[in-house]
mmCIF file of C-alpha atoms and ligand atoms in Angstrom:
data_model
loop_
_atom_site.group_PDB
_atom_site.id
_atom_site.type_symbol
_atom_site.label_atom_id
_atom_site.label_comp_id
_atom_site.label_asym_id
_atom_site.label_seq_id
_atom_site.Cartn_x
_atom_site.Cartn_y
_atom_site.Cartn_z
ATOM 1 C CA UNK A 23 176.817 105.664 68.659
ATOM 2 C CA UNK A 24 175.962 108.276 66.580
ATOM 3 C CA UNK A 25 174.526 111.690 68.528
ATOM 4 C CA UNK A 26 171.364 111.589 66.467
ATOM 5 C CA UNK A 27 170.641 108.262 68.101
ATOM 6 C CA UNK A 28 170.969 109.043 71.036
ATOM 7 C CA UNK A 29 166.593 110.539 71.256
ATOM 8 C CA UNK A 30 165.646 107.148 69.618
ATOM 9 C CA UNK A 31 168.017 104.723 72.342
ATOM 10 C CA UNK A 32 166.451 106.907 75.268
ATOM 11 C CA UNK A 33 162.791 106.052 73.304
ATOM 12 C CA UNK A 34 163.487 102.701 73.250
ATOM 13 C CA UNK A 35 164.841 102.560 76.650
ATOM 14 C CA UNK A 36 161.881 103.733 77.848
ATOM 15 C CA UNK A 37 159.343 101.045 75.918
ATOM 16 C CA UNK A 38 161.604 97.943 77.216
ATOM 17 C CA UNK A 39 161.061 100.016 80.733
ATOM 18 C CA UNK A 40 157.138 99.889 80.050
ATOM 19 C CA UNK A 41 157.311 96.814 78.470
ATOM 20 C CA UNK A 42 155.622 98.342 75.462
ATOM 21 C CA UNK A 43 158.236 97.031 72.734
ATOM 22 C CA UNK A 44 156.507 95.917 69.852
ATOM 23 C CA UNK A 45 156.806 92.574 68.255
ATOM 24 C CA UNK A 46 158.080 93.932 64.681
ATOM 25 C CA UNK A 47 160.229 96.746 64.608
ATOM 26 C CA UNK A 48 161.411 98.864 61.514
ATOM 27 C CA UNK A 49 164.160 100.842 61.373
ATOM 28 C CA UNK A 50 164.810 103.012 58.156
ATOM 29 C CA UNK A 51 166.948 105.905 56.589
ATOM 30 C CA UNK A 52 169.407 106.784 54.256
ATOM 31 C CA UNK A 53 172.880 104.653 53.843
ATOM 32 C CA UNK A 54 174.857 105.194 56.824
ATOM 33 C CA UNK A 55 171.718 106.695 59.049
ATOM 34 C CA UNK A 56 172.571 104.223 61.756
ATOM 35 C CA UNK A 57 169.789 101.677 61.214
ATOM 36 C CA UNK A 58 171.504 98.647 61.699
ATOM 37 C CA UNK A 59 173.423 100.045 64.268
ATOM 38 C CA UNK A 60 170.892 100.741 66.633
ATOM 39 C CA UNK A 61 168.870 97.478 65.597
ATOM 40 C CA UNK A 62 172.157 96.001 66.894
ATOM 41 C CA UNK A 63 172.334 97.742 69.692
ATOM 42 C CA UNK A 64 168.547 96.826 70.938
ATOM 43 C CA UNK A 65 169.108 93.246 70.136
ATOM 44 C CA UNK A 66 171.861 93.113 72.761
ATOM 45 C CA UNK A 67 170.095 95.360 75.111
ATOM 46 C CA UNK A 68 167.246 92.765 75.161
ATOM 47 C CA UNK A 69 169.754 89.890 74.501
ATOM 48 C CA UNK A 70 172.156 91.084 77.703
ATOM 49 C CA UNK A 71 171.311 88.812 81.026
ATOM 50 C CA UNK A 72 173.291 91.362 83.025
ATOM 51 C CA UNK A 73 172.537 95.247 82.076
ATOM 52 C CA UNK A 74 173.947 96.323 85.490
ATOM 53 C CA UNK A 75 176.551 94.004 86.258
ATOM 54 C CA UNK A 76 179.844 93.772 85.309
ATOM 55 C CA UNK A 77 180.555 96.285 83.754
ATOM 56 C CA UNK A 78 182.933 98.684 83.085
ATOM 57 C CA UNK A 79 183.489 101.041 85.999
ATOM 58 C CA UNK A 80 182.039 104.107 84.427
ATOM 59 C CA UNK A 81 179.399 102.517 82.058
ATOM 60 C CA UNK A 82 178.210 100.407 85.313
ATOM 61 C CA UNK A 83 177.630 103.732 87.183
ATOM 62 C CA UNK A 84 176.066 105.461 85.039
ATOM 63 C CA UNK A 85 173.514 102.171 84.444
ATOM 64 C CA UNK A 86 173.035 101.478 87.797
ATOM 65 C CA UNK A 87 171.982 105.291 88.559
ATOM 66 C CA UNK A 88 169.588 104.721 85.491
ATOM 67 C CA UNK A 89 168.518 101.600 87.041
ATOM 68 C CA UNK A 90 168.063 102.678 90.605
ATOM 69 C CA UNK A 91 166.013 106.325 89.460
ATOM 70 C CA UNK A 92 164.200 104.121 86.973
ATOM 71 C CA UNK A 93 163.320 101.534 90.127
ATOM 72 C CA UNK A 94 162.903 104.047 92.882
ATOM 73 C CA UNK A 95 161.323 107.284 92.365
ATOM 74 C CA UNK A 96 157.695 108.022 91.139
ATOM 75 C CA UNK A 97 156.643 107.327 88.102
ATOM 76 C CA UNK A 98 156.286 110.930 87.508
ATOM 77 C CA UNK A 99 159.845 111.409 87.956
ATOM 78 C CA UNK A 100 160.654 108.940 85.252
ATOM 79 C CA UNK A 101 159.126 109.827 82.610
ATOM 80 C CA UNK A 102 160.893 113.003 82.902
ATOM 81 C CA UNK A 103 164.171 111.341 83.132
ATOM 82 C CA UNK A 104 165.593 110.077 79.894
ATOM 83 C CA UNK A 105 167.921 106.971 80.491
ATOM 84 C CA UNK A 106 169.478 104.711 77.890
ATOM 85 C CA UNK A 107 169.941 101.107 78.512
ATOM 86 C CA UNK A 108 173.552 99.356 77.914
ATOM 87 C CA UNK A 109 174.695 96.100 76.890
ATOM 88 C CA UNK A 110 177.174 95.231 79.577
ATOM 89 C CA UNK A 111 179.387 93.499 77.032
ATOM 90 C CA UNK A 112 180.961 91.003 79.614
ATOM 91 C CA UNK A 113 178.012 88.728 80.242
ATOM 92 C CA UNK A 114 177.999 85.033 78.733
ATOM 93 C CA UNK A 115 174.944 85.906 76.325
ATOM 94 C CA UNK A 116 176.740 89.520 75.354
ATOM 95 C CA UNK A 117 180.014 87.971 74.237
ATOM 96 C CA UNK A 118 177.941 84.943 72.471
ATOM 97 C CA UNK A 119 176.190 88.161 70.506
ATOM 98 C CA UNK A 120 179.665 89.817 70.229
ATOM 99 C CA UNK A 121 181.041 86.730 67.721
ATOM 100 C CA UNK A 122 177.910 86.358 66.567
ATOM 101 C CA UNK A 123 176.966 82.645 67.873
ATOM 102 C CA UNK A 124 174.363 83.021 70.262
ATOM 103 C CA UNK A 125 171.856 80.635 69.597
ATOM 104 C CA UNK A 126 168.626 82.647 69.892
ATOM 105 C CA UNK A 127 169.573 85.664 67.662
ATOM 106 C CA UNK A 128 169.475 85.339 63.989
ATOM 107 C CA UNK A 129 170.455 87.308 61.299
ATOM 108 C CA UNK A 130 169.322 87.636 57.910
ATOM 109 C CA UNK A 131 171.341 88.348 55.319
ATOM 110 C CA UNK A 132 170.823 88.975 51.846
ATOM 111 C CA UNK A 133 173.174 87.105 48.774
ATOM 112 C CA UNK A 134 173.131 88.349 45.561
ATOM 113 C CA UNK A 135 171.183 91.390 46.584
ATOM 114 C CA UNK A 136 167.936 89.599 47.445
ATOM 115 C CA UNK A 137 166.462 87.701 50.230
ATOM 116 C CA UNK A 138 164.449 84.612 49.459
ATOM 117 C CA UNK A 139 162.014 82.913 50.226
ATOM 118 C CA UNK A 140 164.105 79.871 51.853
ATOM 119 C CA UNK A 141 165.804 82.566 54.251
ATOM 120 C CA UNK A 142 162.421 83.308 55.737
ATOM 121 C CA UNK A 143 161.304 80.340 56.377
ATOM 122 C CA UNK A 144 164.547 79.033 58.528
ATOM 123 C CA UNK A 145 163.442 82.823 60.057
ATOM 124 C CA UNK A 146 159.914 81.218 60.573
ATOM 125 C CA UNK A 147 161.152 77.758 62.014
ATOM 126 C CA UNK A 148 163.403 79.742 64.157
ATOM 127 C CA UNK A 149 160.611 81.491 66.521
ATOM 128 C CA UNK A 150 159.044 78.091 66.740
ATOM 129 C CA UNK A 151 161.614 76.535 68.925
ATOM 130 C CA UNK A 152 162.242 78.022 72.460
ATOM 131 C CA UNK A 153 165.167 79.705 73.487
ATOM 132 C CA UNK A 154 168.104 77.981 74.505
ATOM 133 C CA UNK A 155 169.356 80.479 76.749
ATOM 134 C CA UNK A 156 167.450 83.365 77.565
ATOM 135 C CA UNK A 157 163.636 84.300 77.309
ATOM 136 C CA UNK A 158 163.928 86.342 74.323
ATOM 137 C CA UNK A 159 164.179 85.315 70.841
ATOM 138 C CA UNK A 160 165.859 87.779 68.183
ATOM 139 C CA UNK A 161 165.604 88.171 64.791
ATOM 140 C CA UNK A 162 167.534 91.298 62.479
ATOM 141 C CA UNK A 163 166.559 91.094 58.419
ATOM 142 C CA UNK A 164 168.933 93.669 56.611
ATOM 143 C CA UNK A 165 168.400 95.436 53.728
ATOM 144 C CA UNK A 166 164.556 94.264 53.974
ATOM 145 C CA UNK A 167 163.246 96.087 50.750
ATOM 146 C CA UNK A 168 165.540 93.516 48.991
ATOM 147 C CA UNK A 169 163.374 90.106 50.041
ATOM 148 C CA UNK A 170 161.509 88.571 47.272
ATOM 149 C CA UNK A 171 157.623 88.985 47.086
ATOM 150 C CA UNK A 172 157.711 85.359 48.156
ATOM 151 C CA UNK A 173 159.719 86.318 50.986
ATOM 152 C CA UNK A 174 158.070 89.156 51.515
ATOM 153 C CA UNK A 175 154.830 87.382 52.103
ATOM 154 C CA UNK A 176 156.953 84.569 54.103
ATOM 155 C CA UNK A 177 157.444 87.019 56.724
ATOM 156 C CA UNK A 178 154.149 88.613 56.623
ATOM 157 C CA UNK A 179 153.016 85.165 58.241
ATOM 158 C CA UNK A 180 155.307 85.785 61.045
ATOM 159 C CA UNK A 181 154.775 89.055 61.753
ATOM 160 C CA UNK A 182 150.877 88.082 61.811
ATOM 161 C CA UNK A 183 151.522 85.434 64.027
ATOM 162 C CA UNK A 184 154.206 86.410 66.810
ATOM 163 C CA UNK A 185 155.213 84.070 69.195
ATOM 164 C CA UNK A 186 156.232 85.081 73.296
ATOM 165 C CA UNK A 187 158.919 87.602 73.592
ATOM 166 C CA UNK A 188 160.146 87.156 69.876
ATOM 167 C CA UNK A 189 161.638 90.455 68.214
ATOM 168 C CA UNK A 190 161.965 90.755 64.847
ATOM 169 C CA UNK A 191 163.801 94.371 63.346
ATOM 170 C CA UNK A 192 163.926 95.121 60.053
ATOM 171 C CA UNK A 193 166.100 97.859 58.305
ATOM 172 C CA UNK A 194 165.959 99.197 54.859
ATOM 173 C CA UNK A 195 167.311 102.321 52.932
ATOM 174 C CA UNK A 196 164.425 102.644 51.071
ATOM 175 C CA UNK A 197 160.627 101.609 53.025
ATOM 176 C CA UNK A 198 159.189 102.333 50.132
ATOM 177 C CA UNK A 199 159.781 99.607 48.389
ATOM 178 C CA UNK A 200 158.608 97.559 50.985
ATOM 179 C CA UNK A 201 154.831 95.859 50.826
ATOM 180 C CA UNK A 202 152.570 98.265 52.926
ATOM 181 C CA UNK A 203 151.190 95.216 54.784
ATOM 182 C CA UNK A 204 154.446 94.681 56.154
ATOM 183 C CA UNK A 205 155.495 98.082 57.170
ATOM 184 C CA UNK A 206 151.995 98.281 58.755
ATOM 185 C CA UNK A 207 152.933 95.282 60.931
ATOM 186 C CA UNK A 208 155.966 96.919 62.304
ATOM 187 C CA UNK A 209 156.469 100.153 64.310
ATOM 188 C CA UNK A 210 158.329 102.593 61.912
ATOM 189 C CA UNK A 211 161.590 104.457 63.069
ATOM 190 C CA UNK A 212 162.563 106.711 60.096
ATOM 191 C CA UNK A 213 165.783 107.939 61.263
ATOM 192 C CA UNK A 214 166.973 111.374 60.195
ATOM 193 C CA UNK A 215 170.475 112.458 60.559
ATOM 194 C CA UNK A 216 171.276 115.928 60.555
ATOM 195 C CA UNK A 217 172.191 117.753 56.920
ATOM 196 C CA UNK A 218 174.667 119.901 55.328
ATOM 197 C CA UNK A 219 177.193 122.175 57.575
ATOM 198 C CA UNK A 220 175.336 120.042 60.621
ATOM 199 C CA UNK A 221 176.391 116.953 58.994
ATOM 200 C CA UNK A 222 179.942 117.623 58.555
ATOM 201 C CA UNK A 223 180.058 119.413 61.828
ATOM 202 C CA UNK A 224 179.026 115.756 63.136
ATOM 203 C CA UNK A 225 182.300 114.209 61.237
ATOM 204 C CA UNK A 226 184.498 117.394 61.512
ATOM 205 C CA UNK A 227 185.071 117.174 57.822
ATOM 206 C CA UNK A 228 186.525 120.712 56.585
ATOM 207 C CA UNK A 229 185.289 121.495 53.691
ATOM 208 C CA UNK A 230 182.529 123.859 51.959
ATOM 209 C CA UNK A 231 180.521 121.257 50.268
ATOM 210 C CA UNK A 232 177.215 123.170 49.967
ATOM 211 C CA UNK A 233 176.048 119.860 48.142
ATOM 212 C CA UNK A 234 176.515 117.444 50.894
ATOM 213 C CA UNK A 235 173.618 115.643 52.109
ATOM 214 C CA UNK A 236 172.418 112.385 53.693
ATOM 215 C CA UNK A 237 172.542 110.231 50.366
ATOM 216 C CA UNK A 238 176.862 110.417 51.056
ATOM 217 C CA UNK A 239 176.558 109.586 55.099
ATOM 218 C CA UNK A 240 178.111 106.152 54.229
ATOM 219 C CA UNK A 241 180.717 107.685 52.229
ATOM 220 C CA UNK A 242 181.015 110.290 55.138
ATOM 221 C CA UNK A 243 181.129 107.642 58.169
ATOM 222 C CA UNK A 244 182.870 105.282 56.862
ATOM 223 C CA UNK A 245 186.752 105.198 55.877
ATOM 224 C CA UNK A 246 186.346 101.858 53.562
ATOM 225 C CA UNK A 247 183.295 103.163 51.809
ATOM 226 C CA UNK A 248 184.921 106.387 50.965
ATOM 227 C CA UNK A 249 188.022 104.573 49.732
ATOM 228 C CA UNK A 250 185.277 102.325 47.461
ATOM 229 C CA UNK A 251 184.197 105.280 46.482
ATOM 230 C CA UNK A 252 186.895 107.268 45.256
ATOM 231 C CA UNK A 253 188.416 103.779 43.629
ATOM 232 C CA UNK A 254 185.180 104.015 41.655
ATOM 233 C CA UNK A 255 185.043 107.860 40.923
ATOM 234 C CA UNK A 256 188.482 107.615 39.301
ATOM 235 C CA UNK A 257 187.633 104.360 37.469
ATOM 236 C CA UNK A 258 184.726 105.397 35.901
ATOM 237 C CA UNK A 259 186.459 108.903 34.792
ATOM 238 C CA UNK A 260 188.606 106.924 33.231
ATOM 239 C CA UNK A 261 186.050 104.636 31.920
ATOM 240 C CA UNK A 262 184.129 108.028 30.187
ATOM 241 C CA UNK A 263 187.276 109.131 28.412
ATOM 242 C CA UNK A 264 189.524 105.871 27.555
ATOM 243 C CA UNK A 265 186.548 103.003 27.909
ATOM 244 C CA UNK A 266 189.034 101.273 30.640
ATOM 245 C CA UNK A 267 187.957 99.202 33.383
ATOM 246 C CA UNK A 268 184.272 98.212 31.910
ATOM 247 C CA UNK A 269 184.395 94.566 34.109
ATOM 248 C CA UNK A 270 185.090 96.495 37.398
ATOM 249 C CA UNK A 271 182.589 98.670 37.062
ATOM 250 C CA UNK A 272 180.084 95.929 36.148
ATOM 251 C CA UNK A 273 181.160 94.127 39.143
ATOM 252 C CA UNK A 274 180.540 97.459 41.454
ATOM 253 C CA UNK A 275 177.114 97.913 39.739
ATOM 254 C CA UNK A 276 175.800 94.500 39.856
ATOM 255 C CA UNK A 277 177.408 93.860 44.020
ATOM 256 C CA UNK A 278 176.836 97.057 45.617
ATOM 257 C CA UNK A 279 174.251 97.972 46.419
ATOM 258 C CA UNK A 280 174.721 102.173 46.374
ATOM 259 C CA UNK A 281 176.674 101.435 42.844
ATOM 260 C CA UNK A 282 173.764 103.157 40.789
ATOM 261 C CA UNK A 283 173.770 106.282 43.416
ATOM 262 C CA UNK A 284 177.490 105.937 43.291
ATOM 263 C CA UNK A 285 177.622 106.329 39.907
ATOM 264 C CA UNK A 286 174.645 109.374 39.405
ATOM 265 C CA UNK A 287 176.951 111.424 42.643
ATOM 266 C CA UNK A 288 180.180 110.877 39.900
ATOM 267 C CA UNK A 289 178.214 112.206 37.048
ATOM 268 C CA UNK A 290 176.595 114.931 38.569
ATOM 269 C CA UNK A 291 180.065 116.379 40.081
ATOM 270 C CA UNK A 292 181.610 116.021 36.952
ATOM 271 C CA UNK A 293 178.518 117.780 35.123
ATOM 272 C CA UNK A 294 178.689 120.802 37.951
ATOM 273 C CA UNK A 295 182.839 120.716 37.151
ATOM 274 C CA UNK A 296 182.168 121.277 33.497
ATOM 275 C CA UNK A 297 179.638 123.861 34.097
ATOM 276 C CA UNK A 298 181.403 125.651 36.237
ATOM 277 C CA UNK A 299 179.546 125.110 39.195
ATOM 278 C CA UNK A 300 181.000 124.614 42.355
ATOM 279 C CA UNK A 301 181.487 120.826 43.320
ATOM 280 C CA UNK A 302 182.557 118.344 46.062
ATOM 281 C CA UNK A 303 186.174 118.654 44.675
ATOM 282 C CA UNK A 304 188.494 116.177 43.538
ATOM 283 C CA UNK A 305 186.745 116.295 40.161
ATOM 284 C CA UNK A 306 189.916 116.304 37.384
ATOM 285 C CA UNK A 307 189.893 117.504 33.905
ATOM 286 C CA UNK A 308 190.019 114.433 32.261
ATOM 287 C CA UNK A 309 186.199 114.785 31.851
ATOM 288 C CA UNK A 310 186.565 117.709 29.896
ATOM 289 C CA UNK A 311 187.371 115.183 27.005
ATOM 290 C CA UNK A 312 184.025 114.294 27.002
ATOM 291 C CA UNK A 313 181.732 117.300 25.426
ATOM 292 C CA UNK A 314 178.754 118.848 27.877
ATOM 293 C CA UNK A 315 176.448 117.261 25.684
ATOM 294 C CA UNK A 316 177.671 113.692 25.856
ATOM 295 C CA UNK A 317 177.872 114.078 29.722
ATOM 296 C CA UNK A 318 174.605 115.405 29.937
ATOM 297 C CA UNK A 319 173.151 111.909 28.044
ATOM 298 C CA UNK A 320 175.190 109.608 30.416
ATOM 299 C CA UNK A 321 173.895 111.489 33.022
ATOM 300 C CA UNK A 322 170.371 110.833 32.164
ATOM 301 C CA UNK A 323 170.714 107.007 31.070
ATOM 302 C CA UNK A 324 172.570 106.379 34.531
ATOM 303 C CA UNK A 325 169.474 107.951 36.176
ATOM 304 C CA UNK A 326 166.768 106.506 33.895
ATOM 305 C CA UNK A 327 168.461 103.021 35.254
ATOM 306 C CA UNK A 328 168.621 104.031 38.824
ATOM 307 C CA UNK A 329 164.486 105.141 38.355
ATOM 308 C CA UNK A 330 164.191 101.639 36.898
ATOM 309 C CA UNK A 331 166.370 99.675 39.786
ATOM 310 C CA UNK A 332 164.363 101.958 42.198
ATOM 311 C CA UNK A 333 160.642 101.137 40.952
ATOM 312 C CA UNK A 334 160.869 97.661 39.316
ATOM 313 C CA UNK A 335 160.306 94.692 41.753
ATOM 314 C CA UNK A 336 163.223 92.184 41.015
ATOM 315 C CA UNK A 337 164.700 93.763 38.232
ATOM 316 C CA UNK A 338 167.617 92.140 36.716
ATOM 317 C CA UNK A 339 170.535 93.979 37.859
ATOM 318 C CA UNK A 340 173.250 92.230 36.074
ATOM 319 C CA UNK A 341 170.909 92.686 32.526
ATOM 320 C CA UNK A 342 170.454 96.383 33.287
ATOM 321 C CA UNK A 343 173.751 96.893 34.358
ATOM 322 C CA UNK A 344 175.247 95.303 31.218
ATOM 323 C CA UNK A 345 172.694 97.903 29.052
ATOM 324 C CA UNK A 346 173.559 100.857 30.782
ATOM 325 C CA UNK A 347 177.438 100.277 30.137
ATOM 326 C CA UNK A 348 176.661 99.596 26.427
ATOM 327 C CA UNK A 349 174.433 102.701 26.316
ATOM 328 C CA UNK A 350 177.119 104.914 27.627
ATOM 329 C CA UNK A 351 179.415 103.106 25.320
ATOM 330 C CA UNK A 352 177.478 104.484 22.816
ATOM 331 C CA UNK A 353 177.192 108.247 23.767
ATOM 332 C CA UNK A 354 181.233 108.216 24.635
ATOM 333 C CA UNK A 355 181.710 106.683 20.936
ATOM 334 C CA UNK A 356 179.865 109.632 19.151
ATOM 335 C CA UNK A 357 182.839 111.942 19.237
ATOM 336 C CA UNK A 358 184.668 109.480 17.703
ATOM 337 C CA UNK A 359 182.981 109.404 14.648
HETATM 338 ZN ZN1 ZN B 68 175.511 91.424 78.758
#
């Protein structure tokens, strides 16, 4: 788990101890903050049948000294004592979780980069029914700000209308997008991860990147994403100077979802490399093909498009995608001419 969690586990500990979890819970921050993982992680917490049995020999220690302070001493003393509860991991329920099949936990997921309205309601029909297994019912929706308005208003119904130990968490990158009625039916965890020198302190990157900041934690955390990422970086370099590889960056813009901020980070390093400035690195010369001007007017197309992919409801991505290729196109061409 990642150490800036750790305040917001011991927080939610402690309302599960009170019994003062909320109904709806949202969890949002940048790409890579750790919203899903610690929606994960309280799922299973409230999911586990066995936090203090078998477990693993240090884990169980540690829980059952939570457990017996938590149980014994005043309540004075506890609220002083911060405590964070654990999965065990070995209970039926926990391994159910684990391979995802336990029957009273769904999750939401979104294809094509939206929810709809159809995955809500099986969301819906699913708190009706009563647990198979355990008292509580789960529920995680990823990548929430990406649910229809139809959806969106789907869910609103359920959140107004909760049912007996039912938990629904919702994460998002971006609450903003989100309709207010619904983040004012949830309790709101932004989650803020350290920045700069902090940040790579946290990852023990080397390094000197004065530039670094939370928008490239999932390039930071994760190994595949910054392989993605790179693969991208040198494909669209190459894309800029020799117009190669326009279907793979379509894909990449049209299926992932950080592909627009993906492709601003590229075209702001190259920008800084061709200025002079100090950058993140890694930044070749090919770029240098391409004249300051040029790069300056893919620059701002790419981040007229992200504007519009960040404030449109249900834009077409595939559409503006398409545009903003053909746009650049048109920019690279000039010199050409
Ligand atoms: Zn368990």
């Amino acid at each position: 788990m990642k150490t800036w969690l750790l305040a917001l586990q011991q927080q939610l500990s402690r309302q599960i101890h009170e019994n003062k979890l909320p109904h709806a819970l949202l969890f949002s921050g940048v790409d890579g903050a750790g919203q899903e993982e610690i929606a994960h992680w309280l799922i299973n917490v409230l999911l586990c049948q066995d936090l203090t049995q078998d477990l693993p020999q240090n884990r169980k220690q540690e829980t059952e000294e939570n457990l017996r302070k938590v149980s014994q001493v005043s309540e004075e003393t506890t609220n002083a004592q911060p405590f964070i509860f654990q999965p065990c991991g070995y209970c039926k329920t926990c391994k159910l979780f684990a391979n995802g099949s336990y029957p009273d936990h769904l999750t939401i997921v979104n294809d094509k980069n939206t929810i709809g309205v159809d995955a809500i309601r099986k969301l819906s029909q699913f708190f009706e029914k009563t647990a198979h297994i355990g008292i509580a019912k789960t529920a995680l929706v990823n990548h929430a700000d990406t649910m229809t308005v139809s959806a969106a208003n789907a869910l609103l119904k359920t959140l107004e209308e909760p049912t007996s130990q039912s938990f629904i968490m919702l994460t998002t990158h971006s609450s903003d997008v989100l309709l207010p009625t619904i983040i004012s039916r949830c309790q709101k965890f932004e989650i803020r991860p350290p920045v700069g020198k902090k940040l790579l302190a946290e990852y023990k990157k080397q390094g000197n990147d004065a530039f670094v900041n939370l928008s490239h934690l999932s390039e930071l955390t994760d190994e595949a994403t910054a392989v993605a990422f790179t693969a991208f970086r040198d494909k669209v370099k190459d894309y800029l100077c020799a117009h190669q590889h326009r279907a793979e960056i379509l894909t990449l813009l049209v299926e992932r979802h950080d592909g627009f901020r993906w492709l601003e980070k590229i075209l702001v390093n190259l920008m800084r490399n061709q200025w002079g400035w100090p950058t993140a690195g890694h930044e070749n010369q090919q770029a240098s093909v391409i004249n300051k001007q040029q790069l300056w007017q893919v620059y701002n197309l790419v981040q007229a498009a992200n504007i519009k992919l960040k404030t449109l409801v249900q834009v077409n991505r595939q559409f503006l995608s398409e545009k903003l290729l053909a746009d650049i196109s048109l920019v690279v061409e000039q010199k050409k001419q």
